[in-house]
Coordinates of C-alpha atoms and ligand atoms in Angstrom, one line a residue:
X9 CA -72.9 30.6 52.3
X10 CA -72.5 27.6 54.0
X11 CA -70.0 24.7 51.9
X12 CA -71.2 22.1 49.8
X13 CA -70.7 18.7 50.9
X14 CA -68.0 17.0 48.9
X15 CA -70.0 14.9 46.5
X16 CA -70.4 11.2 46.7
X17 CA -69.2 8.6 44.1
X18 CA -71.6 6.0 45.4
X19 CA -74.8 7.8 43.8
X20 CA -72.6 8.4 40.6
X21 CA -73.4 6.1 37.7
X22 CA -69.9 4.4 38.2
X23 CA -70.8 4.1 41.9
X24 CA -72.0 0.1 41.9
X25 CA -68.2 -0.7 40.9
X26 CA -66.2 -1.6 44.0
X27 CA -63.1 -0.8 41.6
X28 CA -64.3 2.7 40.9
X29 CA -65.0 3.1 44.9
X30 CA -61.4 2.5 45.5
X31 CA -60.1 4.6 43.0
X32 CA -62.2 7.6 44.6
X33 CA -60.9 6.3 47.6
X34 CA -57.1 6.8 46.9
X35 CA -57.7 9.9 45.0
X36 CA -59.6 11.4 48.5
X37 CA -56.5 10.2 50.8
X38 CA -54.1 12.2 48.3
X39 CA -55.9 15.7 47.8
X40 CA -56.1 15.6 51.7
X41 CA -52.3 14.8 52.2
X42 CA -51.8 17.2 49.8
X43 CA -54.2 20.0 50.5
X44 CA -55.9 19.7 47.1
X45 CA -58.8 22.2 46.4
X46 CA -62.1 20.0 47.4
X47 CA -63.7 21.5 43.7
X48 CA -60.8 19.9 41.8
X49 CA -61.2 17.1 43.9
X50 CA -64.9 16.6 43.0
X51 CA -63.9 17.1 39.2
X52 CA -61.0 14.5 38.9
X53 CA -63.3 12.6 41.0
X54 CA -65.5 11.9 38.0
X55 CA -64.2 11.2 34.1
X56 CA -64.9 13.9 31.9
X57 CA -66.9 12.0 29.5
X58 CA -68.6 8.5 29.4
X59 CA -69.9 6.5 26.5
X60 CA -72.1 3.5 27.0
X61 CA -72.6 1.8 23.1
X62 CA -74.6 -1.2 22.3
X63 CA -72.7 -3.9 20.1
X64 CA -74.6 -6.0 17.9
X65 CA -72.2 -8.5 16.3
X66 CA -73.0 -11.3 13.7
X67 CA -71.7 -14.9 15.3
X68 CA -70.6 -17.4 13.5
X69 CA -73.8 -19.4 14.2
X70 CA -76.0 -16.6 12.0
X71 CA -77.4 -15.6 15.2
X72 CA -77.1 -11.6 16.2
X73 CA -75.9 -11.0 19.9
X74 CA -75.2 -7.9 21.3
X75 CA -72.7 -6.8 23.4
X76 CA -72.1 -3.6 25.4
X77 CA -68.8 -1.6 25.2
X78 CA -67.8 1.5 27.3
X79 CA -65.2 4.2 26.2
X80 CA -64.7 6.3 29.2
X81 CA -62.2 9.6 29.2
X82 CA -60.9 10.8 32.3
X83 CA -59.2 14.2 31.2
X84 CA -58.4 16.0 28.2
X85 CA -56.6 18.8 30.2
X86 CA -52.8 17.6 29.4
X87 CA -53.8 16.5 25.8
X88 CA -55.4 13.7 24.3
X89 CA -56.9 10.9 26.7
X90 CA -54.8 7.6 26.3
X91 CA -55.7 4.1 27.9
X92 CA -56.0 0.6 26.9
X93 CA -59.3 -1.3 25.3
X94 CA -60.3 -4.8 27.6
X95 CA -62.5 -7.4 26.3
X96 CA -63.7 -9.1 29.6
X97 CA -66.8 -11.0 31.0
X98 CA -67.5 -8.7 34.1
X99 CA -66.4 -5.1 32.7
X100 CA -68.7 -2.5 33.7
X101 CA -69.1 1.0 33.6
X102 CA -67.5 1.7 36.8
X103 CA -64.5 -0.5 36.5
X104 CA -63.4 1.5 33.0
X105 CA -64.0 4.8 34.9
X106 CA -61.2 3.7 37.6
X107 CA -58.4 2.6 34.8
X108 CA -59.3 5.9 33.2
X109 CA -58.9 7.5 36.4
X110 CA -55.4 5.9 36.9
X111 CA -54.6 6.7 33.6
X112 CA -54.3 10.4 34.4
X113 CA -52.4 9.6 37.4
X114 CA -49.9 7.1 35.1
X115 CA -49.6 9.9 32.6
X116 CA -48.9 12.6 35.5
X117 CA -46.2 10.4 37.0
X118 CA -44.7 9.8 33.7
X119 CA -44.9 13.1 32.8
X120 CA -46.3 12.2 29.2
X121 CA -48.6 14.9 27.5
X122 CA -51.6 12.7 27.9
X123 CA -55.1 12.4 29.9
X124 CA -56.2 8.9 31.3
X125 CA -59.2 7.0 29.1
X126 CA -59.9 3.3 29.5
X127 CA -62.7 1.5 27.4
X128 CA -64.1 -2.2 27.6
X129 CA -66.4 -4.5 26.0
X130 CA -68.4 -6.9 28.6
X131 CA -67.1 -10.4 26.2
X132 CA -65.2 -13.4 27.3
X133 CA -62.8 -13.2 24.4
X134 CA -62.3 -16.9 24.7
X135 CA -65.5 -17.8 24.0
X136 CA -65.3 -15.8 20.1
X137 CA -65.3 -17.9 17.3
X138 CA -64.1 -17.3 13.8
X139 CA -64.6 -13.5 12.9
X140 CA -66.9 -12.7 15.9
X141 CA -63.4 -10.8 17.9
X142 CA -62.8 -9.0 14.3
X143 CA -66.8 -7.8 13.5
X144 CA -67.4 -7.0 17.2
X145 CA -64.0 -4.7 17.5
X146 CA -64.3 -3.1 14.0
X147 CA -68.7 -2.2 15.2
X148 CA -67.4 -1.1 18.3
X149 CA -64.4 1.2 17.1
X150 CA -67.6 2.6 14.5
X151 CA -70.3 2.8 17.4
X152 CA -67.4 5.6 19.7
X153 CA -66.2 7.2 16.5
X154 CA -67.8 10.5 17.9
X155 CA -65.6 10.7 20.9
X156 CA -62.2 9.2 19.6
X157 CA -58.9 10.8 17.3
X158 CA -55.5 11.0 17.3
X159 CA -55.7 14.5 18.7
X160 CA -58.3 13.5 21.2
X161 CA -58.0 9.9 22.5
X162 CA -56.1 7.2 21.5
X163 CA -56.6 3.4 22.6
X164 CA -54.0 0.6 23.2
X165 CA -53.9 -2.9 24.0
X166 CA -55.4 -4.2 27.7
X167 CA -56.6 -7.6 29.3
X168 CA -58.1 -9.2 26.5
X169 CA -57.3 -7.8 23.4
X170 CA -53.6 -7.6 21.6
X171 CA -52.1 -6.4 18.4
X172 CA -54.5 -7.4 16.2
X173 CA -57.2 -5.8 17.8
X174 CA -55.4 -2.4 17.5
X175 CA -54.8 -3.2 13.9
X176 CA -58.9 -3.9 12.9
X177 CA -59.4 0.0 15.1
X178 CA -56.8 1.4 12.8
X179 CA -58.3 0.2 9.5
X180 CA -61.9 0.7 10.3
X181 CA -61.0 4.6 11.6
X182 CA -58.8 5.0 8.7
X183 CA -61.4 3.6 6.3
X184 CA -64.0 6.1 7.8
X185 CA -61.8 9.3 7.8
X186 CA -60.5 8.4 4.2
X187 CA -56.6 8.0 5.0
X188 CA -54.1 6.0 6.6
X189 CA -54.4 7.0 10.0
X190 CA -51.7 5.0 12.0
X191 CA -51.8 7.9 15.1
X192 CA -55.2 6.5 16.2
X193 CA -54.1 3.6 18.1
X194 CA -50.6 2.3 20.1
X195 CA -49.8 -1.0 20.0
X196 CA -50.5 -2.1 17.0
X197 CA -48.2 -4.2 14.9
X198 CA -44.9 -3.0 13.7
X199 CA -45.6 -3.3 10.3
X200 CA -48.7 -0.5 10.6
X201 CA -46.7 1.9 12.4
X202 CA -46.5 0.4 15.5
X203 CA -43.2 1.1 17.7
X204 CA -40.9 -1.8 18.1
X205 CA -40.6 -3.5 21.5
X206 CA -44.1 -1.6 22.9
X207 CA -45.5 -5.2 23.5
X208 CA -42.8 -6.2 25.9
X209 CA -42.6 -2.7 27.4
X210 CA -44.8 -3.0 30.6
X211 CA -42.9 -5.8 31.5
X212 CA -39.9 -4.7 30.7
X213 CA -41.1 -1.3 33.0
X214 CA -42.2 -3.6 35.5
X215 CA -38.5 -5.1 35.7
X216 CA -36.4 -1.9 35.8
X217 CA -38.9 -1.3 39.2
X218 CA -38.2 -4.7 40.4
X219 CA -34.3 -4.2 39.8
X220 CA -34.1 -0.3 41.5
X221 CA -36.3 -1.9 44.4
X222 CA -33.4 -4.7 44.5
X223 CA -30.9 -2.5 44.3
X224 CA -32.6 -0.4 47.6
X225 CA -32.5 -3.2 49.6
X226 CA -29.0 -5.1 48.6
X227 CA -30.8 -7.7 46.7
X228 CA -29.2 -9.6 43.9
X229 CA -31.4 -10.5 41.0
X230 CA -29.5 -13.8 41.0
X231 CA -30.3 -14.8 44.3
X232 CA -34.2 -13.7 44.1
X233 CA -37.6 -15.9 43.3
X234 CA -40.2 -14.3 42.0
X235 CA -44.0 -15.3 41.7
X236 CA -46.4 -14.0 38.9
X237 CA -49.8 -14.1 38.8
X238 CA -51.0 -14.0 34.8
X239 CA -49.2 -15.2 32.0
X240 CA -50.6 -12.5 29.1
X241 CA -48.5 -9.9 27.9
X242 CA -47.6 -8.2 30.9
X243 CA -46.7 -11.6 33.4
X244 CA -44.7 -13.4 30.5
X245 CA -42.4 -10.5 29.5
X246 CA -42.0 -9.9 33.7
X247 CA -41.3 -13.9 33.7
X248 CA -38.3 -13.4 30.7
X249 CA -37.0 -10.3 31.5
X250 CA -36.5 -11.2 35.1
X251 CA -34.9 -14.8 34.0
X252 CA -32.5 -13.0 31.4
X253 CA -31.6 -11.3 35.0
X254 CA -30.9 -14.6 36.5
X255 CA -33.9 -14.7 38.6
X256 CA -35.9 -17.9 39.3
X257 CA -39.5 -18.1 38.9
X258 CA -41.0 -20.2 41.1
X259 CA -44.9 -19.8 40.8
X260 CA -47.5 -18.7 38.0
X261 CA -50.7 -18.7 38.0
X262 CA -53.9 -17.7 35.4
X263 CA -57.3 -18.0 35.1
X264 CA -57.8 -21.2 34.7
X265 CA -54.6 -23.0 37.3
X266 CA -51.5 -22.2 39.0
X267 CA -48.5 -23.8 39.1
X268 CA -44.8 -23.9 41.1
X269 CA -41.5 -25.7 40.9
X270 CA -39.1 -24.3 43.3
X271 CA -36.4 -25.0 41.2
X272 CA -37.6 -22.2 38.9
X273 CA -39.8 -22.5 36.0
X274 CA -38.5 -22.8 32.3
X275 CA -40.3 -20.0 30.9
X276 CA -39.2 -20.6 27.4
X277 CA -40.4 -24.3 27.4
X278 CA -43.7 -22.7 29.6
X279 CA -44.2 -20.5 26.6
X280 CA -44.4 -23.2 24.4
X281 CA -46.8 -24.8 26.7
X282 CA -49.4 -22.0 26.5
X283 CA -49.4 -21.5 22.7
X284 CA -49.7 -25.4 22.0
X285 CA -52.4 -25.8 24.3
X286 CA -56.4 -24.4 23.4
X287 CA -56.9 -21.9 26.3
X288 CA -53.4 -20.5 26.8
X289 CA -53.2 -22.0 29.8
X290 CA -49.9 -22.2 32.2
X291 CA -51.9 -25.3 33.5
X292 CA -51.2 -29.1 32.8
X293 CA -47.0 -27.5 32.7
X294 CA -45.6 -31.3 33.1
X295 CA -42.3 -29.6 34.6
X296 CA -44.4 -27.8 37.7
X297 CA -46.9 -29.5 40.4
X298 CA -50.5 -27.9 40.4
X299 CA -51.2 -25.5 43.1
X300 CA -54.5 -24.2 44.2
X301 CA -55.2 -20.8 43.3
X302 CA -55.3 -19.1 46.5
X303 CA -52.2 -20.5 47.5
X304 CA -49.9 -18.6 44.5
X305 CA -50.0 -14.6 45.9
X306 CA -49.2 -16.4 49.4
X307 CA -45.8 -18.6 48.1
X308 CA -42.6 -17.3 50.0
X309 CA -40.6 -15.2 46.9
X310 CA -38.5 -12.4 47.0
X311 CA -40.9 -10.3 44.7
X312 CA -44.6 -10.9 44.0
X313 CA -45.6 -9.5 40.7
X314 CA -49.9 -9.1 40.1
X315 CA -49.9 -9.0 36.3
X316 CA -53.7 -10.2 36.3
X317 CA -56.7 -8.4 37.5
X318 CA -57.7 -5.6 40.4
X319 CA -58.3 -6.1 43.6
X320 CA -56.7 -9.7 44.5
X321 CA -55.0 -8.9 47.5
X322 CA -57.4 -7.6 49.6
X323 CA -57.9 -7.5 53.5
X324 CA -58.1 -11.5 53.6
X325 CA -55.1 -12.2 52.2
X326 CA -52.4 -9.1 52.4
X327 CA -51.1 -10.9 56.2
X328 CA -50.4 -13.6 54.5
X329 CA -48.2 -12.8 51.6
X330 CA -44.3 -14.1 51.9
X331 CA -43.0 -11.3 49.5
X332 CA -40.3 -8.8 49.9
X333 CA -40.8 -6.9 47.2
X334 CA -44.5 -6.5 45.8
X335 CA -44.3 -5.1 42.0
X336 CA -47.8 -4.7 40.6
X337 CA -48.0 -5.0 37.4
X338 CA -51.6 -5.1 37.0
X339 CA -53.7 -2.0 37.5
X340 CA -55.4 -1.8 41.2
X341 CA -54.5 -5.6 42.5
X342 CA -54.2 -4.1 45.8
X343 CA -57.3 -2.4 47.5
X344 CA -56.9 0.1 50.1
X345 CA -57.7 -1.7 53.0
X346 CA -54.9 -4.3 52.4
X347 CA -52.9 -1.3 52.0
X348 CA -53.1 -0.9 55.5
X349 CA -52.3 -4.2 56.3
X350 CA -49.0 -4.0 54.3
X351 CA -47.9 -0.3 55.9
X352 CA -47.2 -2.8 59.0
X353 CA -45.0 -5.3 57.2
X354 CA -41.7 -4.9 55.9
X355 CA -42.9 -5.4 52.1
X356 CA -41.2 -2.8 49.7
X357 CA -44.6 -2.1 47.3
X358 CA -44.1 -0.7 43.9
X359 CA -47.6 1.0 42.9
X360 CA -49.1 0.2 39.9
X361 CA -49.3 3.7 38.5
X362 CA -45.6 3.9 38.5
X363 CA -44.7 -0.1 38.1
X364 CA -46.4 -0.5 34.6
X365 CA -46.0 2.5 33.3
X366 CA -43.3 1.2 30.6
X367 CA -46.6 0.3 28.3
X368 CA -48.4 4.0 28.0
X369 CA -44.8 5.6 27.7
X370 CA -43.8 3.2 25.3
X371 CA -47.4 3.8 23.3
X372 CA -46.4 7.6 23.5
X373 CA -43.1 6.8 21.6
X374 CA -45.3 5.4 19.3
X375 CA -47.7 7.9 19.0
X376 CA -44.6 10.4 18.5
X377 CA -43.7 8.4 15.8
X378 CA -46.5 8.1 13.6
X379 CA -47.1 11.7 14.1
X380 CA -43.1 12.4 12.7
X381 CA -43.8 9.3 10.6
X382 CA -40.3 9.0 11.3
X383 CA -39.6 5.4 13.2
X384 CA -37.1 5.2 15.8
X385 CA -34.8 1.7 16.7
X386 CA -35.3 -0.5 19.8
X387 CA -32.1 0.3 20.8
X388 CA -33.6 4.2 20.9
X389 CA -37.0 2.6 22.5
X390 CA -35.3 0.5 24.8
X391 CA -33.1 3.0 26.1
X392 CA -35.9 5.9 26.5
X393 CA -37.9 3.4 28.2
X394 CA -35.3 3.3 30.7
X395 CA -33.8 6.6 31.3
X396 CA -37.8 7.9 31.9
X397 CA -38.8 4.8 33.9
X398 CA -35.7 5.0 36.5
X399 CA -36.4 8.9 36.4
X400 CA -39.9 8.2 37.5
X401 CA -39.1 5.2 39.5
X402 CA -36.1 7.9 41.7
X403 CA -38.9 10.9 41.5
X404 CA -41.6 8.7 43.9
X405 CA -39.1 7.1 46.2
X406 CA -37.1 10.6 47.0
X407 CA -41.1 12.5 47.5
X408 CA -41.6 9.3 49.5
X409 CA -38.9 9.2 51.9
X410 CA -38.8 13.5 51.9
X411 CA -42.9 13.2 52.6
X412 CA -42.2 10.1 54.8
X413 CA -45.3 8.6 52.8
X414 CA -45.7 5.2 51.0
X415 CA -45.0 4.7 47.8
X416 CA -48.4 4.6 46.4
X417 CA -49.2 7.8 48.2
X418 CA -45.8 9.5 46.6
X419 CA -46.5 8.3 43.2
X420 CA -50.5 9.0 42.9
X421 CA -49.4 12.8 44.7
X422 CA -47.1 13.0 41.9
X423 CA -50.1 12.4 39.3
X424 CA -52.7 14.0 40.5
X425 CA -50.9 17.1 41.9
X426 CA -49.7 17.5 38.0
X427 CA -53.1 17.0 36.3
X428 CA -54.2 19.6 39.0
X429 CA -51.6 22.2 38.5
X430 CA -52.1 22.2 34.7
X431 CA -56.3 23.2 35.4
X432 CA -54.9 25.8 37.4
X433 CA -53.1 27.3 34.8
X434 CA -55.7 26.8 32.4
X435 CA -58.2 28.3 34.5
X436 CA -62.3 26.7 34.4
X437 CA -63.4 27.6 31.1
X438 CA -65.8 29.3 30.7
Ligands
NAD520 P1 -53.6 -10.3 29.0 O1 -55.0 -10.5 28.6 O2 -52.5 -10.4 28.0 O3 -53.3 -11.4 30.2 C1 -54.1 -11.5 31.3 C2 -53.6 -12.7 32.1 O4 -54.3 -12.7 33.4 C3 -53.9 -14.0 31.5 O5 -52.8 -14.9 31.7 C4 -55.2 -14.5 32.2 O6 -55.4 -15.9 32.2 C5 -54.9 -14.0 33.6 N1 -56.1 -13.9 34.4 C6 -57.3 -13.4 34.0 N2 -58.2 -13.5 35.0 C7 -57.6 -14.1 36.0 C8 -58.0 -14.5 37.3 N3 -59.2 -14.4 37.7 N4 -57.0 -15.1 38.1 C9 -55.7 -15.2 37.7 N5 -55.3 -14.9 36.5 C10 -56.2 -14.3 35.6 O7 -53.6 -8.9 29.8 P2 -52.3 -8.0 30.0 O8 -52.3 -7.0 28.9 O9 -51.1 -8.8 30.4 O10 -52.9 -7.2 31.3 C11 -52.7 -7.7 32.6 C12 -52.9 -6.5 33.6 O11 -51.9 -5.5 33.4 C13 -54.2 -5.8 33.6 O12 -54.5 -5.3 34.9 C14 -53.9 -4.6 32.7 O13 -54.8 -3.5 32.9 C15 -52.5 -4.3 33.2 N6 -51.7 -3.5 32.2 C16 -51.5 -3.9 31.0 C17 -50.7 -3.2 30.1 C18 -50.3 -3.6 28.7 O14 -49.5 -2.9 28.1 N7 -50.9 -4.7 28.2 C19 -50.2 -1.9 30.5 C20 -50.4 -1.5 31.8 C21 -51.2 -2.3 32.7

């Protein structure tokens, strides 16, 4: 019998997502490395189950619009799927596929009983009005009942959508199943269960890398600059925690500007910037000079933090970036082919799956906790998220340097090779 061919994402229904392409990309450089059977390769390939829901949401103007929201699961295999919920203009099908599929890798690193999910709603969540963000999460949450539980996936915060949002998930499912059901969702605010300092903890994750990277290379925090590209939850809490570190950060940039003083920015006066003005902009900051956009990822600092969006260093501009250390706090900003580019500089990368990992293990401290319903201190959060980060962080560099691989390649062998062992043990049902 002659072998099948190993199947191709492109004709996939995810397939017209570049995102997705990249994701099946880096999943087919690690099973080769690694020797990974091509049928498990094929399966992990493609998320275990997909959900495509129509919206329809009542605006403010009387009008009825409708909106399309995607709930994709990667893998149930470790236990429940986990991954965030993103309200964004261009989400699509594929796109949630890929953060579900990095999920699993996250959770693998991590080592956190968890598959990967991911869900999105195609909205600009700036352009909601009144109760439109509150009707269209509660009709969403109601439309993917079917496929969501504590026991079989739970959502958390992403791009676009915050505390509140998890809060409106957790009283409309608790309202359906006829109890208080706090377990459903992470992230949500402390006083429904949710786990103190899990809204900082990505960022705080993301600093812990940047300070073992430091530490590698005999840098002092002090004498570092650091640029950040987004100031959301993930970019602001980098921006703090790396000033309480006596860093200087000398760029920002969001969607709508960018801006640099290179005498360091005063993120607590920046903050107050954002939440004064309409769009939560970093732009119009009287204390920094505008920059144009596609000068920020390029500004000479010792560590470059994405904390926006995928795929924004690509080919074009990975030559060009003036970065020791490269700490990706967003999920995918780097796409394989300026991964190539960067193998021939001297830039220390810390791969998203491992760099903003803080926020899923932080969310399963939460989970844990509603489950006991017995609460735990930040002081007990804080100090977990650090002992299991640095674990994680030592785990990739030392399968790195025995494997003489990168960094992404250690740390996405790590995931995938545990997702994989656990199918093995559990055999293909039936
Ligand atoms: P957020 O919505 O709180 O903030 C997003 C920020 O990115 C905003 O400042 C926004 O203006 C900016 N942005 C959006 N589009 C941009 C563009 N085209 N150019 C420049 N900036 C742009 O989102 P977040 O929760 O901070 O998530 C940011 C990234 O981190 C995403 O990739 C997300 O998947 C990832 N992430 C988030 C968490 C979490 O716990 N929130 C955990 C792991 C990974």
């Amino acid at each position: 019998m002659s072998a099948m061919p190993p199947a191709n994402p492109a004709s996939t229904p995810f397939g017209s997502s570049p995102t997705y392409l990249m994701a099946c990309q880096q999943l087919r450089a690690v099973a080769r490395e690694t020797g990974l059977d091509e049928g498990v390769t094929d399966r992990l390939m493609f998320p275990k189950r997909s959900q495509v829901v129509a919206v329809p949401v009542r605006m403010e103007d009387g009008r009825t619009e409708t909106f399309i929201g995607y709930r994709v699961q990667h893998s149930l295999t470790s236990g429940p799927s986990k991954g965030g919920l993103r309200y964004a203009k261009n989400v699509d099908l594929g796109e949630v596929a890929a953060l579900a599929m990095w999920m699993s890798w996250k959770c693998g690193i991590m080592n956190l009983p968890f598959g990967g999910a991911k869900g999105g709603i195609a909205v600009d969540p700036a352009e909601l009005r009144g109760g439109e963000k509150e009707r269209l999460t509660r009709r969403f949450t109601d439309e993917i009942q079917n496929i969501i539980g504590p026991r079989v996936d739970v959502m958390a915060p992403d791009m676009g959508t915050d505390e509140q949002t998890m809060a409106w998930i957790y009283d409309t499912y608790s309202m359906k199943v006829g109890y208080a059901c706090p377990e459903i969702v992470t992230g949500k605010p402390v006083e429904l269960g949710g786990c103190v300092g899990r809204r900082e903890a990505t960022g705080r994750g993301v600093t812990y890398c940047i300070t073992e990277a430091f530490d590698e290379l005999g840098i002092r925090p002090e004498t570092a600059t650091a640029v950040v590209q987004g100031f959301g939850n993930v970019g602001s809490v980098t921006c703090d925690e790396l000033v309480k570190r006596g860093a200087k950060v000398v760029a920002i940039g969001d969607r709508y500007g960018a801006i640099r003083n290179d005498r360091g920015i005063n993120i607590a006066k920046l903050s107050e910037h954002v939440a004064r003005n309409e769009r939560k902009t970093v732009a119009g900051f009287p204390e920094a000079e505008a920059i144009p956009d596609a000068e920020l990822l390029t500004t000479p600092c010792t560590v470059l933090v994405p904390a926006a969006m995928e795929r924004v260093i690509t080919e074009a501009n990975a030559g060009k970036l003036r970065c020791r250390v490269l700490a990706e706090g967003a999920n995918g900003p780097t796409t394989p082919e300026a991964d190539a580019v960067l193998a021939r500089s001297d830039i220390h990368i810390v791969p998203d799956v491992l760099c903003n990992a803080g926020g899923v293990t932080v969310s399963y401290f939460e989970w844990v906790q509603d489950l006991a319903q017995f609460m735990w201190d930040e002081e007990e959060v804080n100090s977990q998220l650090k002992k299991q980060m640095l674990r994680a962080f030592r785990r990739v560099r030392a399968e790195a340097k025995a494997r003489r691989v990168s960094n992404r390649t250690a740390a996405l062998s790590l995931g995938v090779q545990k997702v994989a062992r656990e199918k093995a043990k559990r055999r293909l049902y039936p």
